[in-house]
GROMACS .gro file of C-alpha atoms in nm:
model
  150
    1UNK     CA    1  -1.609   2.617  -2.472
    2UNK     CA    2  -1.719   2.543  -2.116
    3UNK     CA    3  -1.810   2.185  -2.205
    4UNK     CA    4  -1.471   2.127  -2.364
    5UNK     CA    5  -1.287   2.249  -2.053
    6UNK     CA    6  -1.494   2.020  -1.832
    7UNK     CA    7  -1.417   1.729  -2.066
    8UNK     CA    8  -1.044   1.805  -2.061
    9UNK     CA    9  -1.042   1.840  -1.681
   10UNK     CA   10  -1.210   1.502  -1.646
   11UNK     CA   11  -0.936   1.330  -1.844
   12UNK     CA   12  -0.660   1.538  -1.691
   13UNK     CA   13  -0.756   1.418  -1.342
   14UNK     CA   14  -0.756   1.057  -1.461
   15UNK     CA   15  -0.411   1.115  -1.605
   16UNK     CA   16  -0.294   1.260  -1.274
   17UNK     CA   17  -0.425   0.954  -1.090
   18UNK     CA   18  -0.248   0.728  -1.340
   19UNK     CA   19   0.080   0.916  -1.289
   20UNK     CA   20   0.035   0.892  -0.911
   21UNK     CA   21  -0.009   0.515  -0.939
   22UNK     CA   22   0.304   0.481  -1.152
   23UNK     CA   23   0.505   0.696  -0.909
   24UNK     CA   24   0.383   0.494  -0.608
   25UNK     CA   25   0.484   0.174  -0.783
   26UNK     CA   26   0.831   0.312  -0.865
   27UNK     CA   27   0.878   0.439  -0.508
   28UNK     CA   28   0.777   0.105  -0.355
   29UNK     CA   29   0.997  -0.103  -0.585
   30UNK     CA   30   1.289   0.138  -0.541
   31UNK     CA   31   1.243   0.127  -0.163
   32UNK     CA   32   1.244  -0.252  -0.165
   33UNK     CA   33   1.554  -0.257  -0.388
   34UNK     CA   34   1.740  -0.003  -0.174
   35UNK     CA   35   1.651  -0.201   0.136
   36UNK     CA   36   1.771  -0.524  -0.023
   37UNK     CA   37   2.106  -0.372  -0.114
   38UNK     CA   38   2.116  -0.163   0.209
   39UNK     CA   39   2.218   0.135   0.003
   40UNK     CA   40   2.312   0.403   0.114
   41UNK     CA   41   2.258   0.279   0.469
   42UNK     CA   42   2.395  -0.025   0.642
   43UNK     CA   43   2.082  -0.183   0.791
   44UNK     CA   44   2.089  -0.467   1.038
   45UNK     CA   45   1.856  -0.761   0.976
   46UNK     CA   46   1.564  -0.633   1.186
   47UNK     CA   47   1.577  -0.288   1.026
   48UNK     CA   48   1.579  -0.449   0.682
   49UNK     CA   49   1.269  -0.647   0.768
   50UNK     CA   50   1.097  -0.331   0.894
   51UNK     CA   51   1.159  -0.149   0.566
   52UNK     CA   52   1.061  -0.458   0.367
   53UNK     CA   53   0.724  -0.467   0.543
   54UNK     CA   54   0.676  -0.092   0.507
   55UNK     CA   55   0.748  -0.076   0.134
   56UNK     CA   56   0.558  -0.400   0.077
   57UNK     CA   57   0.257  -0.228   0.238
   58UNK     CA   58   0.298   0.059  -0.008
   59UNK     CA   59   0.325  -0.187  -0.297
   60UNK     CA   60   0.014  -0.372  -0.179
   61UNK     CA   61  -0.190  -0.054  -0.154
   62UNK     CA   62  -0.065   0.053  -0.498
   63UNK     CA   63  -0.173  -0.276  -0.653
   64UNK     CA   64  -0.513  -0.242  -0.486
   65UNK     CA   65  -0.555   0.115  -0.612
   66UNK     CA   66  -0.446   0.018  -0.963
   67UNK     CA   67  -0.703  -0.260  -0.968
   68UNK     CA   68  -0.978  -0.022  -0.857
   69UNK     CA   69  -0.873   0.244  -1.107
   70UNK     CA   70  -0.869  -0.008  -1.390
   71UNK     CA   71  -1.212  -0.144  -1.299
   72UNK     CA   72  -1.364   0.204  -1.290
   73UNK     CA   73  -1.202   0.322  -1.613
   74UNK     CA   74  -1.281   0.012  -1.821
   75UNK     CA   75  -1.649  -0.019  -1.732
   76UNK     CA   76  -1.844   0.235  -1.944
   77UNK     CA   77  -2.148   0.204  -1.713
   78UNK     CA   78  -1.956   0.343  -1.416
   79UNK     CA   79  -1.934   0.716  -1.376
   80UNK     CA   80  -1.586   0.754  -1.229
   81UNK     CA   81  -1.548   1.106  -1.088
   82UNK     CA   82  -1.175   1.164  -1.057
   83UNK     CA   83  -1.231   1.488  -0.863
   84UNK     CA   84  -1.399   1.295  -0.584
   85UNK     CA   85  -1.156   1.006  -0.574
   86UNK     CA   86  -0.828   1.199  -0.603
   87UNK     CA   87  -0.803   1.232  -0.223
   88UNK     CA   88  -0.837   0.857  -0.183
   89UNK     CA   89  -0.550   0.809  -0.427
   90UNK     CA   90  -0.341   1.055  -0.229
   91UNK     CA   91  -0.416   0.913   0.120
   92UNK     CA   92  -0.432   0.538   0.056
   93UNK     CA   93  -0.054   0.492  -0.005
   94UNK     CA   94   0.024   0.666   0.323
   95UNK     CA   95  -0.209   0.420   0.495
   96UNK     CA   96  -0.032   0.138   0.310
   97UNK     CA   97   0.305   0.254   0.443
   98UNK     CA   98   0.176   0.288   0.799
   99UNK     CA   99  -0.009  -0.044   0.796
  100UNK     CA  100   0.294  -0.215   0.641
  101UNK     CA  101   0.506  -0.084   0.928
  102UNK     CA  102   0.239  -0.186   1.178
  103UNK     CA  103   0.232  -0.535   1.030
  104UNK     CA  104   0.603  -0.564   1.104
  105UNK     CA  105   0.549  -0.471   1.468
  106UNK     CA  106   0.255  -0.709   1.497
  107UNK     CA  107   0.468  -0.990   1.358
  108UNK     CA  108   0.764  -0.885   1.572
  109UNK     CA  109   0.568  -0.868   1.898
  110UNK     CA  110   0.299  -1.129   1.854
  111UNK     CA  111   0.466  -1.409   1.661
  112UNK     CA  112   0.765  -1.625   1.736
  113UNK     CA  113   1.063  -1.425   1.616
  114UNK     CA  114   1.280  -1.723   1.529
  115UNK     CA  115   1.018  -1.881   1.304
  116UNK     CA  116   0.878  -1.564   1.145
  117UNK     CA  117   1.198  -1.389   1.051
  118UNK     CA  118   1.398  -1.679   0.914
  119UNK     CA  119   1.233  -1.619   0.580
  120UNK     CA  120   1.223  -1.262   0.453
  121UNK     CA  121   0.945  -1.352   0.212
  122UNK     CA  122   0.706  -1.409   0.504
  123UNK     CA  123   0.740  -1.050   0.625
  124UNK     CA  124   0.717  -0.919   0.267
  125UNK     CA  125   0.397  -1.113   0.214
  126UNK     CA  126   0.255  -1.000   0.547
  127UNK     CA  127   0.325  -0.634   0.465
  128UNK     CA  128   0.187  -0.668   0.111
  129UNK     CA  129  -0.136  -0.827   0.231
  130UNK     CA  130  -0.171  -0.560   0.500
  131UNK     CA  131  -0.140  -0.283   0.240
  132UNK     CA  132  -0.354  -0.457  -0.021
  133UNK     CA  133  -0.637  -0.556   0.207
  134UNK     CA  134  -0.633  -0.271   0.458
  135UNK     CA  135  -0.996  -0.296   0.573
  136UNK     CA  136  -0.995  -0.669   0.646
  137UNK     CA  137  -0.651  -0.640   0.807
  138UNK     CA  138  -0.782  -0.375   1.048
  139UNK     CA  139  -1.097  -0.577   1.123
  140UNK     CA  140  -0.882  -0.878   1.215
  141UNK     CA  141  -0.664  -0.662   1.443
  142UNK     CA  142  -0.975  -0.521   1.615
  143UNK     CA  143  -1.118  -0.873   1.660
  144UNK     CA  144  -0.789  -0.989   1.814
  145UNK     CA  145  -0.779  -0.687   2.044
  146UNK     CA  146  -1.135  -0.735   2.168
  147UNK     CA  147  -1.082  -1.107   2.224
  148UNK     CA  148  -0.768  -1.035   2.427
  149UNK     CA  149  -0.931  -0.765   2.642
  150UNK     CA  150  -1.247  -0.966   2.719
   0.00000   0.00000   0.00000
């Protein structure tokens, strides 16, 4: 009986992670759609771009997590321990949101506003890449900061 409970718990945690991924995807797409239609708020153009970048960061981190989950589930040689990884699946989307918002401010402060914000797709792409590739994005920001301060 003990073995059966452990087996069920293993698959239950994978199911929870799957449901988390689906909910993150729905939240990010709904956030982008609500921002696009400015419903129920009436956003100005800069606020819209901020929320685009933020929800695009969430979408990017969700795509990254889904890819990692799929790779670990499909490969029978990998021993995917859902108990260990559940915290990563809970914290990573928050990082995606924060880094997506930070990418907006980086673009807003560091780049030419007229050129960057003429096309909304540029800020969406910047936020998505920031959320998807969090580690490399942060390494680039640290490199830029150290080169500026030296």
